[in-house]
Short mmCIF file of C-alpha atoms and ligand atoms in Angstrom, two decimals:
data_model
loop_
_atom_site.label_atom_id
_atom_site.label_comp_id
_atom_site.label_asym_id
_atom_site.label_seq_id
_atom_site.Cartn_x
_atom_site.Cartn_y
_atom_site.Cartn_z
CA LEU A 29 -0.03 -0.02 0.02
CA PHE A 30 2.79 2.33 0.93
CA ASP A 31 4.56 1.80 -2.43
CA ALA A 32 1.20 2.42 -4.27
CA LEU A 33 0.72 5.67 -2.34
CA ALA A 34 4.29 6.83 -3.01
CA ASP A 35 3.79 6.00 -6.72
CA MET A 36 0.52 8.00 -6.75
CA ALA A 37 2.24 10.89 -4.92
CA ALA A 38 5.11 10.77 -7.45
CA LEU A 39 2.61 10.74 -10.26
CA ALA A 40 0.77 13.73 -8.83
CA ILE A 41 3.99 15.69 -8.42
CA GLU A 42 4.93 14.85 -11.99
CA ARG A 43 1.53 16.05 -13.20
CA VAL A 44 1.85 19.39 -11.33
CA ARG A 45 5.24 19.82 -12.82
CA LEU A 46 3.92 19.15 -16.32
CA VAL A 47 1.07 21.65 -15.77
CA GLU A 48 3.57 24.19 -14.51
CA ASP A 49 5.86 23.59 -17.48
CA LEU A 50 2.85 23.93 -19.83
CA ASP A 51 1.81 27.16 -18.03
CA ARG A 52 5.34 28.52 -18.48
CA ALA A 53 5.58 27.48 -22.10
CA GLU A 54 2.11 29.04 -22.68
CA ARG A 55 3.12 32.27 -21.06
CA ALA A 56 6.33 32.33 -22.97
CA ALA A 57 4.37 31.68 -26.17
CA GLU A 58 1.96 34.40 -25.38
CA THR A 59 4.78 36.91 -24.70
CA ASP A 60 6.43 35.81 -27.91
CA ARG A 61 3.14 36.30 -29.81
CA LEU A 62 2.73 39.81 -28.30
CA ARG A 63 6.31 40.70 -29.18
CA GLN A 64 5.87 39.44 -32.67
CA ALA A 65 2.57 41.40 -32.98
CA LEU A 66 4.27 44.45 -31.70
CA LEU A 67 7.18 44.22 -34.19
CA THR A 68 4.86 43.62 -37.12
CA SER A 69 2.68 46.48 -36.06
CA ILE A 70 5.60 48.81 -35.46
CA SER A 71 7.30 48.07 -38.74
CA HIS A 72 4.03 48.45 -40.72
CA ASP A 73 2.88 51.60 -38.85
CA LEU A 74 6.23 53.37 -39.13
CA ARG A 75 7.00 52.41 -42.66
CA THR A 76 3.61 53.41 -44.23
CA PRO A 77 3.62 57.06 -43.16
CA LEU A 78 7.36 57.28 -43.55
CA SER A 79 7.12 56.10 -47.28
CA SER A 80 4.52 58.81 -47.94
CA VAL A 81 6.69 61.47 -46.32
CA LEU A 82 9.74 60.38 -48.21
CA GLY A 83 7.81 60.17 -51.51
CA ALA A 84 6.25 63.61 -51.11
CA ALA A 85 9.49 65.27 -49.94
CA THR A 86 11.48 63.64 -52.87
CA THR A 87 8.97 64.80 -55.41
CA LEU A 88 9.15 68.32 -54.00
CA ARG A 89 12.94 68.31 -54.24
CA ASP A 90 13.18 66.84 -57.72
CA LEU A 91 10.30 68.65 -59.39
CA GLU A 92 10.30 71.89 -57.44
CA GLU A 93 10.52 74.24 -60.44
CA ALA A 94 8.02 72.30 -62.61
CA LEU A 95 5.25 71.77 -60.04
CA PRO A 96 2.24 74.11 -59.92
CA HIS A 97 1.66 75.84 -56.60
CA ASP A 98 -1.36 73.77 -55.71
CA ALA A 99 0.54 70.50 -56.25
CA LYS A 100 3.25 71.70 -53.88
CA LYS A 101 0.68 72.55 -51.30
CA ASP A 102 -0.85 69.10 -51.52
CA LEU A 103 2.52 67.51 -51.04
CA LEU A 104 3.31 69.66 -48.14
CA ALA A 105 -0.08 68.74 -46.59
CA THR A 106 0.74 65.00 -47.04
CA ILE A 107 4.03 65.54 -45.29
CA ILE A 108 2.36 67.24 -42.37
CA GLU A 109 -0.44 64.78 -42.06
CA GLU A 110 1.67 61.73 -42.27
CA SER A 111 4.24 63.12 -39.76
CA GLU A 112 1.44 63.83 -37.41
CA ARG A 113 0.23 60.21 -37.79
CA LEU A 114 3.72 59.03 -37.00
CA ASN A 115 3.80 61.26 -34.03
CA ARG A 116 0.46 59.85 -32.66
CA PHE A 117 1.80 56.34 -33.17
CA ILE A 118 4.93 57.07 -31.17
CA VAL A 119 2.89 58.83 -28.49
CA ASN A 120 0.71 55.66 -28.28
CA LEU A 121 3.69 53.28 -27.85
CA LEU A 122 5.23 55.52 -25.20
CA ASP A 123 1.84 55.81 -23.31
CA MET A 124 1.43 52.07 -23.39
CA THR A 125 4.87 51.62 -21.96
CA ARG A 126 4.19 54.09 -19.18
CA LEU A 127 0.81 52.54 -18.46
CA GLU A 128 2.33 49.07 -18.21
CA ALA A 129 5.15 50.38 -15.90
CA GLY A 130 2.46 51.89 -13.62
CA ALA A 131 4.08 55.25 -14.34
CA ILE A 132 0.79 57.03 -15.25
CA ALA A 133 -0.27 59.37 -12.52
CA ALA A 134 -3.35 61.45 -13.19
CA SER A 135 -3.06 65.04 -12.05
CA LEU A 136 -6.57 65.94 -11.33
CA THR A 137 -7.82 69.48 -11.39
CA PRO A 138 -11.28 70.93 -11.62
CA GLN A 139 -12.36 71.25 -15.30
CA ASP A 140 -15.43 72.43 -17.08
CA VAL A 141 -16.28 69.44 -19.26
CA ASP A 142 -17.62 71.49 -22.16
CA GLU A 143 -14.60 73.74 -22.28
CA THR A 144 -12.24 70.67 -22.17
CA VAL A 145 -14.05 68.88 -24.86
CA ASP A 146 -14.26 71.98 -26.89
CA THR A 147 -10.52 72.61 -26.66
CA ALA A 148 -9.68 68.98 -27.44
CA LEU A 149 -11.95 69.06 -30.49
CA ARG A 150 -10.35 72.26 -31.78
CA ARG A 151 -6.90 70.65 -31.52
CA LEU A 152 -8.19 67.57 -33.31
CA GLY A 153 -9.51 69.46 -36.32
CA ARG A 154 -7.08 67.74 -38.53
CA ILE A 155 -8.05 64.23 -37.71
CA LEU A 156 -11.72 64.77 -38.44
CA THR A 157 -11.50 66.71 -41.69
CA GLY A 158 -13.73 64.22 -43.59
CA HIS A 159 -16.42 63.98 -40.96
CA ARG A 160 -19.04 66.19 -39.47
CA VAL A 161 -18.70 66.68 -35.73
CA VAL A 162 -21.71 67.35 -33.59
CA LEU A 163 -21.25 68.49 -29.99
CA ASP A 164 -24.24 67.73 -27.85
CA LEU A 165 -23.33 69.05 -24.46
CA PRO A 166 -25.80 70.65 -22.05
CA THR A 167 -24.37 73.92 -20.64
CA ALA A 168 -25.24 72.78 -17.08
CA LEU A 169 -22.84 69.79 -16.89
CA PRO A 170 -21.21 69.72 -13.53
CA ALA A 171 -17.49 70.30 -13.36
CA LEU A 172 -15.16 67.28 -13.00
CA ARG A 173 -11.75 66.63 -11.66
CA LEU A 174 -9.76 65.65 -14.74
CA ASP A 175 -6.22 65.45 -15.99
CA PRO A 176 -6.63 67.62 -19.14
CA VAL A 177 -3.64 65.96 -20.89
CA LEU A 178 -4.91 62.41 -20.29
CA PHE A 179 -8.47 63.40 -21.06
CA GLU A 180 -7.47 64.93 -24.41
CA GLN A 181 -5.52 61.86 -25.33
CA VAL A 182 -8.65 59.72 -24.59
CA LEU A 183 -10.69 61.87 -26.94
CA VAL A 184 -8.02 61.85 -29.61
CA ASN A 185 -7.92 58.08 -29.57
CA LEU A 186 -11.84 57.70 -29.70
CA LEU A 187 -12.25 60.34 -32.40
CA ASP A 188 -9.35 58.95 -34.43
CA ASN A 189 -11.19 55.65 -34.45
CA ALA A 190 -14.40 57.23 -35.52
CA ALA A 191 -12.57 58.89 -38.30
CA LYS A 192 -10.91 55.58 -39.36
CA TYR A 193 -13.83 53.24 -39.01
CA ALA A 194 -16.76 55.33 -39.99
CA PRO A 195 -17.13 56.47 -43.66
CA GLU A 196 -16.08 59.92 -44.78
CA GLY A 197 -18.84 62.45 -44.68
CA SER A 198 -20.64 60.77 -41.80
CA THR A 199 -21.42 62.37 -38.53
CA VAL A 200 -19.47 61.84 -35.20
CA THR A 201 -21.38 62.96 -32.14
CA VAL A 202 -19.93 63.69 -28.71
CA ARG A 203 -22.73 63.72 -26.27
CA GLY A 204 -22.65 64.60 -22.57
CA THR A 205 -25.26 63.96 -19.97
CA ALA A 206 -25.24 64.22 -16.14
CA GLU A 207 -26.76 61.31 -14.18
CA HIS A 208 -26.69 60.01 -10.61
CA GLY A 209 -23.46 61.64 -9.39
CA GLN A 210 -21.61 61.06 -12.67
CA VAL A 211 -21.14 62.47 -16.12
CA ARG A 212 -21.65 60.27 -19.16
CA LEU A 213 -19.66 61.17 -22.25
CA GLU A 214 -20.41 59.32 -25.38
CA VAL A 215 -18.64 59.26 -28.82
CA LEU A 216 -21.06 57.94 -31.35
CA ASP A 217 -20.22 57.22 -34.97
CA GLU A 218 -22.00 55.96 -38.08
CA GLY A 219 -19.71 53.08 -39.10
CA ASP A 220 -20.37 49.42 -39.04
CA GLY A 221 -20.25 49.24 -35.31
CA LEU A 222 -18.71 46.30 -33.32
CA PRO A 223 -19.62 42.58 -33.37
CA GLU A 224 -21.31 42.12 -29.91
CA ALA A 225 -18.74 39.37 -29.06
CA ASP A 226 -15.92 41.97 -29.47
CA VAL A 227 -17.17 44.89 -27.41
CA GLU A 228 -14.91 43.81 -24.51
CA ARG A 229 -11.99 42.48 -26.62
CA VAL A 230 -11.39 45.75 -28.41
CA PHE A 231 -9.74 47.01 -25.23
CA ASP A 232 -7.17 44.20 -25.52
CA LYS A 233 -3.72 45.24 -26.69
CA PHE A 234 -3.24 44.63 -30.45
CA TYR A 235 -6.75 43.33 -30.89
CA ARG A 236 -8.33 44.34 -34.13
CA VAL A 237 -11.91 43.33 -35.07
CA ARG A 238 -11.50 42.75 -38.80
CA LYS A 239 -8.48 41.37 -40.56
CA SER A 240 -8.75 44.34 -42.99
CA ASP A 241 -8.26 46.75 -40.03
CA SER A 242 -4.60 45.81 -39.96
CA VAL A 243 -4.03 47.38 -43.36
CA ARG A 244 -5.07 50.73 -41.92
CA ALA A 245 -2.61 52.75 -39.86
CA GLY A 246 -3.09 51.87 -36.21
CA THR A 247 -1.50 50.03 -33.43
CA GLY A 248 -4.40 48.13 -31.78
CA LEU A 249 -3.22 50.07 -28.71
CA GLY A 250 -5.45 53.21 -28.87
CA LEU A 251 -8.41 51.76 -26.90
CA ALA A 252 -6.19 49.97 -24.31
CA ILE A 253 -4.58 53.33 -23.59
CA ALA A 254 -7.86 55.23 -23.58
CA ARG A 255 -9.23 52.82 -20.98
CA GLY A 256 -6.08 52.96 -18.84
CA PHE A 257 -6.31 56.81 -18.87
CA VAL A 258 -9.90 56.97 -17.98
CA GLU A 259 -9.44 54.49 -15.09
CA ALA A 260 -6.44 56.63 -13.89
CA MET A 261 -8.97 59.49 -13.61
CA GLY A 262 -11.35 57.28 -11.62
CA GLY A 263 -13.77 56.64 -14.45
CA THR A 264 -14.75 53.75 -16.79
CA LEU A 265 -14.66 53.32 -20.52
CA THR A 266 -16.88 50.84 -22.29
CA ALA A 267 -17.76 49.98 -25.90
CA GLY A 268 -21.04 49.01 -27.53
CA ASN A 269 -23.28 49.67 -30.45
CA ARG A 270 -25.82 52.43 -31.05
CA ARG A 271 -29.49 51.58 -30.69
CA ASP A 272 -30.86 54.22 -32.98
CA ARG A 273 -28.84 53.23 -36.02
CA LEU A 274 -25.68 51.30 -37.23
CA GLY A 275 -22.54 52.60 -35.44
CA ALA A 276 -20.28 52.23 -32.51
CA VAL A 277 -20.60 54.06 -29.23
CA PHE A 278 -17.85 54.51 -26.73
CA THR A 279 -19.02 55.55 -23.19
CA ILE A 280 -16.91 57.32 -20.59
CA LEU A 281 -18.42 57.54 -17.12
CA LEU A 282 -16.65 59.99 -14.69
CA PRO A 283 -17.63 60.62 -11.13
CA VAL A 284 -18.83 64.04 -10.13
CA PRO A 285 -16.78 64.99 -7.08
CA ALA A 286 -18.54 65.78 -3.85
CA ALA A 287 -19.06 69.53 -3.35
CA GLY A 288 -16.28 69.91 -0.82
CA HIS A 289 -13.74 68.24 -3.16
CA LEU A 290 -14.33 70.57 -5.96
CA HIS A 291 -13.12 74.18 -5.92
CA SER A 292 -14.30 75.25 -9.35
CA LYS A 293 -12.14 77.58 -11.43
CA ARG A 294 -14.93 80.15 -11.26
CA ALA A 295 -15.20 80.02 -7.47
CA ALA A 296 -11.36 80.14 -7.18
CA SER A 297 -11.05 83.23 -9.39
CA ALA A 298 -14.07 84.97 -7.86
P1 LIG B 306 -6.36 50.56 -33.80
O1 LIG B 306 -7.49 51.57 -34.12
O2 LIG B 306 -5.00 51.20 -33.75
O3 LIG B 306 -6.42 49.40 -34.40
P2 LIG B 306 -7.74 50.51 -31.15
O4 LIG B 306 -7.20 49.89 -29.92
O5 LIG B 306 -8.01 51.96 -31.15
O6 LIG B 306 -6.56 50.16 -32.21
O7 LIG B 306 -8.97 49.74 -31.71
C1 LIG B 306 -8.97 48.32 -31.69
C2 LIG B 306 -9.90 47.76 -32.72
O8 LIG B 306 -11.26 48.04 -32.42
C3 LIG B 306 -9.78 48.37 -34.10
O9 LIG B 306 -8.73 47.77 -34.86
C4 LIG B 306 -11.11 48.20 -34.82
O10 LIG B 306 -11.18 46.79 -35.27
C5 LIG B 306 -12.08 48.29 -33.54
N1 LIG B 306 -12.69 49.64 -33.43
C6 LIG B 306 -12.25 50.71 -32.63
N2 LIG B 306 -13.06 51.72 -32.83
C7 LIG B 306 -14.02 51.48 -33.66
C8 LIG B 306 -15.12 52.06 -34.15
N3 LIG B 306 -15.41 53.36 -33.88
N4 LIG B 306 -15.96 51.41 -35.01
C9 LIG B 306 -15.67 50.10 -35.36
N5 LIG B 306 -14.65 49.40 -34.95
C10 LIG B 306 -13.76 50.05 -34.12
#
């Protein structure tokens, strides 16, 4: 009996070891997969805009005399747009690294939501050139404690997606409502929306819904970062589909601070 028990124990230990090895192998494979995805994504996302910049700059240099004024302006616009895209991509990569290192600390100050959204939208003008932007914010939205830099980055990432995944000429709506001690901010577009099974997965790093999405510039990091930033400000970010028509909706919920915790800018300057 003793021998049988010893055998069983040895078998059990062996099995635990096997499971542990498998776990380790799986984790290593997952890390490998992520690293591979990162490399592919980085090479693609750096090279595509860089080729456009190089192409436009070379044409400008070689044909400078021959090109009509408008053609030169178009080439310069390409150079600026593609450089901005490169810049956004690099900002995303750095943000993700900082998030993962736990190095994102929100610096929360009282902000008027409508003013903050307005400023962000004005800065974003270039991203949403092909879309109509509708701001649907009641003037009476309560002030929130926000980190304006993080908040703007969240809006950039959401609006950048609306611009990428909803057709040109369609409308992107930013809607704000106040409810039960929180402010709800929604970004609604008129694209194809999200498969219901993917509404949570889109926040995973490098996850892209459609294979075809990977041919568009993007990192698959934008939403992971946006969620990380919203959470750093004490809120939540979720994805879903519109009820009124086809299109995606991204919802930010942010807590309205208790009266004592909010010294509004107006009160402070009064
Ligand atoms: P990226 O846009 O760089 O691929 P994101 O993390 O911002 O990365 O988005 C992840 C994926 O979620 C996208 O590749 C796309 O498949 C899907 N997605 C994001 N926003 C939208 C949207 N507004 N409409 C439809 N699909 C979207």
